[in-house]
mmCIF file of C-alpha atoms in Angstrom:
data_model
loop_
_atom_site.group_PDB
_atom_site.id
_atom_site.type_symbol
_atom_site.label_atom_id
_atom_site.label_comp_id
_atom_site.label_asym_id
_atom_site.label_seq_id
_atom_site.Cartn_x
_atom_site.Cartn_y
_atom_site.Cartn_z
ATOM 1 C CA UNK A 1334 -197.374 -10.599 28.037
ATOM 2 C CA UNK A 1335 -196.827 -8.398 31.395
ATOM 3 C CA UNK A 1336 -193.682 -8.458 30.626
ATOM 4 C CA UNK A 1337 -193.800 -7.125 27.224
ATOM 5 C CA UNK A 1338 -195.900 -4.438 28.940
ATOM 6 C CA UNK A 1339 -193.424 -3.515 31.376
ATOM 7 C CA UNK A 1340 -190.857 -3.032 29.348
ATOM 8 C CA UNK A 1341 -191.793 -2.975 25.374
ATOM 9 C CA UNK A 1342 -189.396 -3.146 23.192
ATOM 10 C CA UNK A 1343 -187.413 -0.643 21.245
ATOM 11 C CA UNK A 1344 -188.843 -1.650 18.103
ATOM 12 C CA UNK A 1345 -192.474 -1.567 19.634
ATOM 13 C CA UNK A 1346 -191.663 1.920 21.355
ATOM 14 C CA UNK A 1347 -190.528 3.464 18.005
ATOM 15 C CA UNK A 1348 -193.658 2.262 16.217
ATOM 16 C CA UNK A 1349 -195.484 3.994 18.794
ATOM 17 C CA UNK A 1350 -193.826 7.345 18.216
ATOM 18 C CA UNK A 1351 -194.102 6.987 15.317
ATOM 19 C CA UNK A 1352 -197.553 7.269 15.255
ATOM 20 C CA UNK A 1353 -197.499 10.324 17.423
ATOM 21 C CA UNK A 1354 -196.889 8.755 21.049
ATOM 22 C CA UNK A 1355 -194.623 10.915 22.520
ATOM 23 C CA UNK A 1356 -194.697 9.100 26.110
ATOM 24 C CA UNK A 1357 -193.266 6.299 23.671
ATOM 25 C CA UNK A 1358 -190.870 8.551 22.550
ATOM 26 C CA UNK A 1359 -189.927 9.269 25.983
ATOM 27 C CA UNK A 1360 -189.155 6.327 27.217
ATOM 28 C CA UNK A 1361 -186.475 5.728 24.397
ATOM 29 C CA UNK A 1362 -185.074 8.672 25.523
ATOM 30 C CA UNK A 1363 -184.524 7.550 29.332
ATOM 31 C CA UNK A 1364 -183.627 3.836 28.381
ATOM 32 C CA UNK A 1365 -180.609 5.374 25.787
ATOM 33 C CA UNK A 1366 -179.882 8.617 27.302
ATOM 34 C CA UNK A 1367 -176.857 6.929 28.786
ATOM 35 C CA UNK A 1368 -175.609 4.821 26.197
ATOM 36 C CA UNK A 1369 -175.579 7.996 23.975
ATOM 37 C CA UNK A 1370 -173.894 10.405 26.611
ATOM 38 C CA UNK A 1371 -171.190 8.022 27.362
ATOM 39 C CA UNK A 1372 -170.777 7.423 23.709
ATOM 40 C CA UNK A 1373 -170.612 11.319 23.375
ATOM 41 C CA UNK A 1374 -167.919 11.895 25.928
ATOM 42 C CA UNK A 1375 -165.924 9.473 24.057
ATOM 43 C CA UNK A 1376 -165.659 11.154 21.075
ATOM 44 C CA UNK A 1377 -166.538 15.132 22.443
ATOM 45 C CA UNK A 1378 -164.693 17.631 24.170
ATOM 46 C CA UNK A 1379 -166.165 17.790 27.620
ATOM 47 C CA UNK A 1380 -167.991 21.296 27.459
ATOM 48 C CA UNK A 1381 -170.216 19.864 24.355
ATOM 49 C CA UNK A 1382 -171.369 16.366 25.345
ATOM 50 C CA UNK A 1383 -174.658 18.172 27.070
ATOM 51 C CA UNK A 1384 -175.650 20.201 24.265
ATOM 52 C CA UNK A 1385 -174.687 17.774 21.612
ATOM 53 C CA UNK A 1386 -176.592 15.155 23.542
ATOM 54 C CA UNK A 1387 -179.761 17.433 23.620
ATOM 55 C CA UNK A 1388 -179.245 17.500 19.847
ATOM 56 C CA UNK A 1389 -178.953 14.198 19.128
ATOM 57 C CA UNK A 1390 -182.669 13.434 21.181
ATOM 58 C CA UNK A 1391 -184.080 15.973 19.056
ATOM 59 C CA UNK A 1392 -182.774 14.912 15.953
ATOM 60 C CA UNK A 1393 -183.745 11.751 16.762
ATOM 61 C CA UNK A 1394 -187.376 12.412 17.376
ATOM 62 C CA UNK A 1395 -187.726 14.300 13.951
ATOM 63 C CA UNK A 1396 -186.447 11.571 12.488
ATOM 64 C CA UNK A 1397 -188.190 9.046 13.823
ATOM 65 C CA UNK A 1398 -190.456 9.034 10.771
ATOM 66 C CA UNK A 1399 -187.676 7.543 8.635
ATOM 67 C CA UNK A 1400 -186.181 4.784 11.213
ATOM 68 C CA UNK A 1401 -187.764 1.913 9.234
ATOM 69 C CA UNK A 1402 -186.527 -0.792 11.856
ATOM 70 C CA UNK A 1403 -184.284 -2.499 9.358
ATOM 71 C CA UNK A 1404 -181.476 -1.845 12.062
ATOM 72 C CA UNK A 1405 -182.063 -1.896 15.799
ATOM 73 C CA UNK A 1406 -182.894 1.742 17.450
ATOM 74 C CA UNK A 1407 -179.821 1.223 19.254
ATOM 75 C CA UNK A 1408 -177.859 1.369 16.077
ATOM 76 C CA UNK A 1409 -179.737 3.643 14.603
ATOM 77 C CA UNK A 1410 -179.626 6.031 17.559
ATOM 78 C CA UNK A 1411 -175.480 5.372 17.525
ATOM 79 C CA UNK A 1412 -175.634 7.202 13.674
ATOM 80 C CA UNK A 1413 -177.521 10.345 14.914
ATOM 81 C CA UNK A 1414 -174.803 10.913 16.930
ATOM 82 C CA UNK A 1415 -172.136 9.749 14.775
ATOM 83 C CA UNK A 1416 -173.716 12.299 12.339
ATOM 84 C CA UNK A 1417 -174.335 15.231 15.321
ATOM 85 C CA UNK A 1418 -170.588 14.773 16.069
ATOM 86 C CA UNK A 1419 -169.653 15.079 12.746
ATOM 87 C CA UNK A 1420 -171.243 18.690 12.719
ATOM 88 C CA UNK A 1421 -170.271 19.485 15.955
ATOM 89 C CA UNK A 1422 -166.334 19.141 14.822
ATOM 90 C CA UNK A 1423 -167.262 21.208 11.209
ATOM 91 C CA UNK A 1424 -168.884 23.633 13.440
ATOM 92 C CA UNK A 1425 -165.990 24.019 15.767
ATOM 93 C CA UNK A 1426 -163.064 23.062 13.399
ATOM 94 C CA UNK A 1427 -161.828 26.159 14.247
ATOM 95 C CA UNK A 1428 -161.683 26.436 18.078
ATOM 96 C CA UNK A 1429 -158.867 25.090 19.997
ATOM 97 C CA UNK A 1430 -159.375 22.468 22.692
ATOM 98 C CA UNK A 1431 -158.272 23.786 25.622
ATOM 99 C CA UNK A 1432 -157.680 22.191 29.179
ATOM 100 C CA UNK A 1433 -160.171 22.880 31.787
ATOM 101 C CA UNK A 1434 -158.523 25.024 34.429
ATOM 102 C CA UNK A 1435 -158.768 22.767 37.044
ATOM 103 C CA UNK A 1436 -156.466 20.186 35.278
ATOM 104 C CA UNK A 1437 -154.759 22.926 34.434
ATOM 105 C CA UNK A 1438 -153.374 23.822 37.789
ATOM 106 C CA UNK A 1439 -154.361 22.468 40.796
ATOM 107 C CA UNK A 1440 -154.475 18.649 39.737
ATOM 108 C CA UNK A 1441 -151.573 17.173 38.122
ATOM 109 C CA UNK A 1442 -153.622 13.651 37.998
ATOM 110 C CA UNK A 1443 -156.682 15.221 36.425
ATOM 111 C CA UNK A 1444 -154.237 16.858 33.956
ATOM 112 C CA UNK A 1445 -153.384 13.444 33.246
ATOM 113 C CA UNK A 1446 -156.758 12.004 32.652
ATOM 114 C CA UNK A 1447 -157.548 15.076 30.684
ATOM 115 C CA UNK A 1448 -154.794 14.756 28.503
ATOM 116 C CA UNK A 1449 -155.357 10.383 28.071
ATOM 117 C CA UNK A 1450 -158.926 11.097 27.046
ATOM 118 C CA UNK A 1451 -158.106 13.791 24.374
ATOM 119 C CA UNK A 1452 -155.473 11.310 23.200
ATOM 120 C CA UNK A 1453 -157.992 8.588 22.603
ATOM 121 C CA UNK A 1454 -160.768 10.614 21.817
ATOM 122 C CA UNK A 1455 -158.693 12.193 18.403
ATOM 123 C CA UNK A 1456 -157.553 8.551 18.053
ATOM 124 C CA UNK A 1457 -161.063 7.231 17.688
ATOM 125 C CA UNK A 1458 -161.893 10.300 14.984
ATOM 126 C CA UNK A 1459 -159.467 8.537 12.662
ATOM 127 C CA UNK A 1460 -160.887 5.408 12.887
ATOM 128 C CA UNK A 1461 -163.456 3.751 10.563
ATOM 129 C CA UNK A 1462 -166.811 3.863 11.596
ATOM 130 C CA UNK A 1463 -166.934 -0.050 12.361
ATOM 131 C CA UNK A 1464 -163.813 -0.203 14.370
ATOM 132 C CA UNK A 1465 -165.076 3.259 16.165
ATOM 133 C CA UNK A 1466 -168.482 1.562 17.422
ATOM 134 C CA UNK A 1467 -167.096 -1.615 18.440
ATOM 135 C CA UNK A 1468 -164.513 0.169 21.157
ATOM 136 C CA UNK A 1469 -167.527 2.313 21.879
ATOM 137 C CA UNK A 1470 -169.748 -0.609 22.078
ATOM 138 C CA UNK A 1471 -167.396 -2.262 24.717
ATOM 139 C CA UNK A 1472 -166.184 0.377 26.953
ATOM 140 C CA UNK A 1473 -168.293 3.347 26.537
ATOM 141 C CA UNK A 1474 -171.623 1.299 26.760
ATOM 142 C CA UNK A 1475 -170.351 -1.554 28.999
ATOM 143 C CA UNK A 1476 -172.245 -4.113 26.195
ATOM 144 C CA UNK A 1477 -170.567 -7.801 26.629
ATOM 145 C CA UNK A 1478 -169.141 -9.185 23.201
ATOM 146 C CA UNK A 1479 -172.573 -11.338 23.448
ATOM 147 C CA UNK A 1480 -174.354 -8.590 22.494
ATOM 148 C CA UNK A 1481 -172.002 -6.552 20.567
ATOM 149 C CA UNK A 1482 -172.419 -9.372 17.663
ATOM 150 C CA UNK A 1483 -176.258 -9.352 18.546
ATOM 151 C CA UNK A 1484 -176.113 -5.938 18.001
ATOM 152 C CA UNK A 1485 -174.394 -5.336 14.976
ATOM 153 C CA UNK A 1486 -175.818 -8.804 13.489
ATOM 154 C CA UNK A 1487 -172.426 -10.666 12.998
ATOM 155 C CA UNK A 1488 -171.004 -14.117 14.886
ATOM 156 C CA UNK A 1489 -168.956 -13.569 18.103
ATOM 157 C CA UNK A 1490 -166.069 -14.570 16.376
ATOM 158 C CA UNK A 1491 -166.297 -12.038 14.065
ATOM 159 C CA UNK A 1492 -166.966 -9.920 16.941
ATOM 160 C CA UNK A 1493 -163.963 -10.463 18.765
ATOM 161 C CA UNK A 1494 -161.944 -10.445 15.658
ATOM 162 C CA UNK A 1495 -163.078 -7.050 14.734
ATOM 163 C CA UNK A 1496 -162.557 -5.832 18.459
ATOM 164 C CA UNK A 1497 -158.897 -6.573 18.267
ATOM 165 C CA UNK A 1498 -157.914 -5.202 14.925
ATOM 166 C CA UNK A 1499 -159.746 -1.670 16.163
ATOM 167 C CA UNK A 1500 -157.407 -1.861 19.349
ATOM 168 C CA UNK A 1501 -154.803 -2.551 16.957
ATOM 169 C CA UNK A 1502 -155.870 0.660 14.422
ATOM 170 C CA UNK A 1503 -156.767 2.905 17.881
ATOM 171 C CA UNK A 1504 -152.976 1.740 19.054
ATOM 172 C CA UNK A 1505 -151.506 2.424 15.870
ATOM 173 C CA UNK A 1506 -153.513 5.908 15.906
ATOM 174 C CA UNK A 1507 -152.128 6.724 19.369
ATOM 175 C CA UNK A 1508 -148.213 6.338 18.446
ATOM 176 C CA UNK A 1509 -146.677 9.661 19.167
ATOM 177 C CA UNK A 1510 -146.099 10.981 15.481
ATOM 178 C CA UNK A 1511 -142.386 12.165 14.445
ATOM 179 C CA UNK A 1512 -139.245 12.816 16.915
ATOM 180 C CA UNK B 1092 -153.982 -18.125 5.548
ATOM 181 C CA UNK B 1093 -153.276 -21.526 6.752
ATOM 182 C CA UNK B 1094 -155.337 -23.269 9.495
ATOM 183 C CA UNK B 1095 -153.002 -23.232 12.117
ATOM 184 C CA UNK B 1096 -152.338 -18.906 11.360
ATOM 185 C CA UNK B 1097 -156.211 -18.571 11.588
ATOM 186 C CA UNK B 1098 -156.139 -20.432 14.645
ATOM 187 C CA UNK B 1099 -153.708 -18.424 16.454
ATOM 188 C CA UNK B 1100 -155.594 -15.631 14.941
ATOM 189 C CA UNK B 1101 -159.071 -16.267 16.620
ATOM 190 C CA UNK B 1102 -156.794 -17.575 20.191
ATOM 191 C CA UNK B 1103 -155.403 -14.031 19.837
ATOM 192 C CA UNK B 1104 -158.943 -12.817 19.492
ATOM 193 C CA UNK B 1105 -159.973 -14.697 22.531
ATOM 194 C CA UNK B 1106 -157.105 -13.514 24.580
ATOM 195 C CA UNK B 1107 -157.689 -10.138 24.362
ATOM 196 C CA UNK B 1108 -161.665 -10.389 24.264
ATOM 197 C CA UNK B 1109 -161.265 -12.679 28.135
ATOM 198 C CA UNK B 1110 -158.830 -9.994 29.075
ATOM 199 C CA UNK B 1111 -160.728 -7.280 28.171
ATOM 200 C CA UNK B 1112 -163.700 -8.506 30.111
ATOM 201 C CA UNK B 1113 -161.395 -9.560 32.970
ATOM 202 C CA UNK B 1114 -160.503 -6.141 32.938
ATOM 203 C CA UNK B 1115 -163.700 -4.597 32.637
ATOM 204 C CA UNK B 1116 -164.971 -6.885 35.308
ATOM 205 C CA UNK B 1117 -162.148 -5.197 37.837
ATOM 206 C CA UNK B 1118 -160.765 -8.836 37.893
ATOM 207 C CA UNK B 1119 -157.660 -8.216 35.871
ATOM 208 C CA UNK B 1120 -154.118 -7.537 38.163
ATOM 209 C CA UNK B 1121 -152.594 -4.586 35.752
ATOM 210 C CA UNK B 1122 -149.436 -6.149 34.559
ATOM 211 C CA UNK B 1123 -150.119 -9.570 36.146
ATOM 212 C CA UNK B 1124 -152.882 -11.567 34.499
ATOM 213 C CA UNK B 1125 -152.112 -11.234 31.036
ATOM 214 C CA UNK B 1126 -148.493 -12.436 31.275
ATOM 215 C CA UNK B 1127 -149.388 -15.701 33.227
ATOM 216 C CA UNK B 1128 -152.484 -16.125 30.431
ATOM 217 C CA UNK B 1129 -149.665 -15.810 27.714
ATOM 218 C CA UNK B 1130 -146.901 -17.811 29.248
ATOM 219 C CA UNK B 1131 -148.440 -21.512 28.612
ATOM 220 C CA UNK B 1132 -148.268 -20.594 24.775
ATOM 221 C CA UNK B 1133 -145.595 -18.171 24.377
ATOM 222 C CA UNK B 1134 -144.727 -18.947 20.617
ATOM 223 C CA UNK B 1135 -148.470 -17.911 19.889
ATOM 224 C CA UNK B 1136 -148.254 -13.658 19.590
ATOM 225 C CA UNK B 1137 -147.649 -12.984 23.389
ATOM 226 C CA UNK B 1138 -146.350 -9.567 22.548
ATOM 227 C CA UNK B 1139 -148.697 -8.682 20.298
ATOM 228 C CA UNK B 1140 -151.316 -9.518 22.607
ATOM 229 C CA UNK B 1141 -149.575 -7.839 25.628
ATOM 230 C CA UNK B 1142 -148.670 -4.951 23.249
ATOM 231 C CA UNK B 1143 -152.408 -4.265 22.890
ATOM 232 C CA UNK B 1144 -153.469 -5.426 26.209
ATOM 233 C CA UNK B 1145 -151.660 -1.912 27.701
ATOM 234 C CA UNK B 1146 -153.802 -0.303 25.108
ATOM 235 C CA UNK B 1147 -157.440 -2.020 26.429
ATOM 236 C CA UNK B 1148 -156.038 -0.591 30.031
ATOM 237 C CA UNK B 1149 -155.520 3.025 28.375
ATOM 238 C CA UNK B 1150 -158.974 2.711 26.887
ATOM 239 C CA UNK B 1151 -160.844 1.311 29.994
ATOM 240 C CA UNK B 1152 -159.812 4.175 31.987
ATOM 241 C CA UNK B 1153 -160.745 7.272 29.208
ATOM 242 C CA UNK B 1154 -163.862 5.803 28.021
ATOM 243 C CA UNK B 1155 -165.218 4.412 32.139
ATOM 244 C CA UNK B 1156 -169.223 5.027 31.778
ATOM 245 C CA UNK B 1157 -170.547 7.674 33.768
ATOM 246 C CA UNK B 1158 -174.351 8.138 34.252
ATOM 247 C CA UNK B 1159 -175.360 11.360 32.491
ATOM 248 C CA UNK B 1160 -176.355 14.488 35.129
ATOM 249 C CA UNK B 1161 -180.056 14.569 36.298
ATOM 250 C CA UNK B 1162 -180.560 18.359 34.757
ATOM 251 C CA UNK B 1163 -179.732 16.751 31.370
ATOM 252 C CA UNK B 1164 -182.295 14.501 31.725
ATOM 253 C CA UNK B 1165 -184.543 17.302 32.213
ATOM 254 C CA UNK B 1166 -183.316 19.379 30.315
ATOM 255 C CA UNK B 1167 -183.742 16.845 27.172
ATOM 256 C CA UNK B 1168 -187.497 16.133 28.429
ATOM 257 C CA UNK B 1169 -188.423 19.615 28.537
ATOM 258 C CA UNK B 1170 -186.950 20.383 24.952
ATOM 259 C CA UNK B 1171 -188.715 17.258 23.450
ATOM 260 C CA UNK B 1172 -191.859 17.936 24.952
ATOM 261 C CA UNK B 1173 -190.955 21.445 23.137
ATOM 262 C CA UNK B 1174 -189.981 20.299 20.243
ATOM 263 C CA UNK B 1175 -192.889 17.420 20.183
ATOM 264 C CA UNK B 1176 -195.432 20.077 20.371
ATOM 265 C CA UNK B 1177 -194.283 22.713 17.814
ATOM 266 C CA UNK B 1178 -193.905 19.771 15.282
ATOM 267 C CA UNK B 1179 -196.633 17.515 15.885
ATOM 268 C CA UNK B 1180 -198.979 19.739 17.039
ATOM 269 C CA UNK B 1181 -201.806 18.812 19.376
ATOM 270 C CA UNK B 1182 -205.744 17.618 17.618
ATOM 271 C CA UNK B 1183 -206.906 21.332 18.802
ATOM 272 C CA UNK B 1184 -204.445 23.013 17.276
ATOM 273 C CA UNK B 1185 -204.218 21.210 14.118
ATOM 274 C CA UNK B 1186 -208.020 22.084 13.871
ATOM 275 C CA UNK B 1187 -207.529 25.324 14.753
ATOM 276 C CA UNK B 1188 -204.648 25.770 11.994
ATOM 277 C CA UNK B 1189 -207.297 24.907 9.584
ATOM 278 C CA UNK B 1190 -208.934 29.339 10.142
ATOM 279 C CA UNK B 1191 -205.101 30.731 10.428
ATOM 280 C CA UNK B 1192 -205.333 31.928 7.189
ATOM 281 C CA UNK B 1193 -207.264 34.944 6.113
ATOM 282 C CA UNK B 1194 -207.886 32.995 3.143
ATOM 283 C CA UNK B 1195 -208.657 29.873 4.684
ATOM 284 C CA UNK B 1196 -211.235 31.721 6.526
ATOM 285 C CA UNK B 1197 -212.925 32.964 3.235
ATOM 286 C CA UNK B 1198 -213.360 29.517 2.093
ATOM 287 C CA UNK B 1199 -215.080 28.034 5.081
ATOM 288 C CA UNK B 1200 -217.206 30.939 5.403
ATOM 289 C CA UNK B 1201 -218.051 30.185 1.384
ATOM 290 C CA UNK B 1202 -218.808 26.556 2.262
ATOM 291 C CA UNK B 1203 -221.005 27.443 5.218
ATOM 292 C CA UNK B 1204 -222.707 29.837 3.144
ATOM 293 C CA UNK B 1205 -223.670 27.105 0.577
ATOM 294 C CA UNK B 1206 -224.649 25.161 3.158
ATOM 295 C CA UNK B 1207 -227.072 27.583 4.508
ATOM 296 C CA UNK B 1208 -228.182 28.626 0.951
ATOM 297 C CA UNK B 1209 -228.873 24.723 -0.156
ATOM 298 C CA UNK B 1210 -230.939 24.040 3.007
ATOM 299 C CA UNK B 1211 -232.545 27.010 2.631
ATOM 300 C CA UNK B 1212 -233.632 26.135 -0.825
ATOM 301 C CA UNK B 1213 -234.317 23.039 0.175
ATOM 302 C CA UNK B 1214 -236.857 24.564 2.925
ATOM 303 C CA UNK B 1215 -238.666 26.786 0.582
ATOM 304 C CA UNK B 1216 -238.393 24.542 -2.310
ATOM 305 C CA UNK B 1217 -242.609 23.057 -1.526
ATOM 306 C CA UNK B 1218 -243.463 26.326 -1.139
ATOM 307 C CA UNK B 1219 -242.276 28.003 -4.756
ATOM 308 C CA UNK B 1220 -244.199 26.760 -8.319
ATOM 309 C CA UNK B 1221 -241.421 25.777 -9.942
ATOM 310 C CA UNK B 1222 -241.576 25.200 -14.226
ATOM 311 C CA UNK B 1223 -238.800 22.514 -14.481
ATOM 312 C CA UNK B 1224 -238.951 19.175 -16.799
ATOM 313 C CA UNK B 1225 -241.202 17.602 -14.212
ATOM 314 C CA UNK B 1226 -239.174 15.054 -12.871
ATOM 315 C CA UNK B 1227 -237.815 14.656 -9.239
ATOM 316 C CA UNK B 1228 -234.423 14.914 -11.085
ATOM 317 C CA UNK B 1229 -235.367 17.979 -11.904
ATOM 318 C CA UNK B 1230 -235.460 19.298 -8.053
ATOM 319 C CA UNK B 1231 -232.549 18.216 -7.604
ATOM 320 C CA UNK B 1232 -231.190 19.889 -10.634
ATOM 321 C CA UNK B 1233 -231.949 23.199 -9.160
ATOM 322 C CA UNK B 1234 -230.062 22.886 -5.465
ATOM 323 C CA UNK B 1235 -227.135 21.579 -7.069
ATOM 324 C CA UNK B 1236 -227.256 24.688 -9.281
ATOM 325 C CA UNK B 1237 -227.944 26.989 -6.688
ATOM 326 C CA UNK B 1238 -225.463 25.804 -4.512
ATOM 327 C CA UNK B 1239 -222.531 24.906 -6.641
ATOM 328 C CA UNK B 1240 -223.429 28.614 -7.955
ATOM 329 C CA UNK B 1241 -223.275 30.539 -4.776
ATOM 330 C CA UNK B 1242 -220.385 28.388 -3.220
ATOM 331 C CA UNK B 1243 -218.432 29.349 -6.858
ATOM 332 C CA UNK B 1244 -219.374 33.108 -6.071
ATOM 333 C CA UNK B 1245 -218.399 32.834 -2.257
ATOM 334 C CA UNK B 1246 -214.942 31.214 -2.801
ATOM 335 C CA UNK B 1247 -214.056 33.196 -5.800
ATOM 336 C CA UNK B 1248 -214.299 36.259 -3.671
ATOM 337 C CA UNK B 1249 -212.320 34.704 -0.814
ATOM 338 C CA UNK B 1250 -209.568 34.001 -2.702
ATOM 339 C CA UNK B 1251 -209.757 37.327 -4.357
ATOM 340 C CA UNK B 1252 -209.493 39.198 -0.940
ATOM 341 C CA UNK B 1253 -206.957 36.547 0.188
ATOM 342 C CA UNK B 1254 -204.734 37.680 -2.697
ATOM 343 C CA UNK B 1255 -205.246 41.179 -2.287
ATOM 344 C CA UNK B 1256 -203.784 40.544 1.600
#
């Protein structure tokens, strides 16, 4: 019992905001703030992963009404920002990515890294949704392959299964295209 | 698929998944580990593995975790708090919300009217001969009619002036 009061649930949190705690509300906010910026940076160019981050809390909150607990919060929380992302890029569709200036010119290695993350980060746009949130899952949220399957309800075999056919698609996706 | 392909399909699997967490774990030697893992069964997919074990390396190093900046936290606890109030607003507000209206005004000021005209009926009621059908029903009868009457009269103006805004 103390522990459940030190640290409720998600499910028990969301039912609270629901019914117009925001302290409740709150606290989902600091336990997932930085599963969903990490998650962001994965998949965002660097100079939108704050705002688009904002966006995603607040979308979340006026939304809370409909999260009906059928799927954990954590998954729940992981389509907000699949869906904030989505507008983000039909927003910006437009706007060249450019390099930061720093990678630019003064730091050939941070060029580097630069350049690697945009690589993967296109690469994991073109990847189905379920292949996309496992790689997230893993290395952009740190979650063991324990609670990967926990958390998207399947068997760890499956789990690991579907973990190496998205390396295999996000491999595929990163091939250098044409001579 | 035969038993022995699904086999080295879920060893594959396995591979990759210890790797992976090897990796993640800062255990794994880049290069090193994965080849002596594959070299006890190197008819089952070594290259494959290997192939995509570079790629887990790639990914490990563009999608590292980094805890988000401390003004972002604030930043997204100001703008809930914000956004928390504007759309759920507080008891006193909602109550207050219920006189915003011009209109809305009118009406309460029609109900409190009927109020004040019913008890005031109801006060002077002893006092007045009244010719009714002589029953207590009867009584009754008449605040219902007086009220229901003056609150009709009160609102309909209300809404009238409300309109007219």
């Amino acid at each position: 019992m103390s522990d459940q009061a030190d640290h409720p649930s998600d499910e028990t949190l969301a039912d609270k905001a629901r019914a117009g705690d925001r302290a409740a509300f709150e606290a989902l906010c600091d336990r997932y703030l930085t599963v969903v910026y990490n998650r962001l940076r994965a998949l965002l160019p660097p100079e939108a992963v704050e705002d688009v981050t904002q966006e995603v809390f607040i979308s979340a909150m006026r939304g809370i009404k409909h999260y009906s607990g059928r799927s954990s919060f954590r998954t729940w929380l992981a389509a907000v920002a699949r869906h904030k992302v989505a507008d983000y890029y039909r927003q910006n569709s437009r706007r060249p990515e450019t390099t930061p200036l720093d990678a630019q010119e003064h730091d050939p290695a941070a060029h580097d890294r630069w350049e690697e993350r945009a690589i993967v980060r296109i690469a994991l746009q073109h990847l189905p949704a379920h292949y996309q949130d496992i790689l997230l899952l893993r290395f952009a949220e740190g979650l063991p392959f324990e609670e990967i399957a926990c958390s998207l309800e399947i068997t760890l075999e499956a789990a690991k299964s579907r973990y190496r056919r998205a390396v295999a698609a996000i491999a595929e996706e990163m091939e250098p295209r044409g001579e | 698929m035969t038993r022995n392909q699904r086999d080295t399909e879920i060893e594959k699997d396995e591979r990759l998944a210890a790797y992976t967490d090897a990796l993640l774990n800062s255990q794994a030697e880049p290069g090193g580990r994965i080849s002596a893992d594959l070299s006890a069964h190197p008819e089952e997919g070594q290259g494959e593995v290997e192939a995509l074990a570079k790629v887990v390396k790639t990914l490990a190093q563009a999608l590292s975790p980094h805890p988000p900046p401390d003004h972002l936290r604030l930043k997204i606890r100001r703008r809930v708090i914000a956004a928390w109030e504007q759309d759920r607003p507080a008891q006193k507000r909602r109550f207050l919300n219920l006189f915003r209206r011009p209109a809305q005004r009118w009406a309460w000021a029609a109900v409190a009217a009927s109020v004040l005209i019913v008890a005031a009926v109801a006060l002077l009621l002893p006092h007045i001969p009244l010719e009714t059908s002589g029953t207590a029903s009867g009584e009754v009868g008449v605040f219902a009619l007086v009220a229901f009457v003056a609150m009709a009269v009160v609102l309909a103006v209300a809404l009238f002036i409300g309109r007219r805004r």
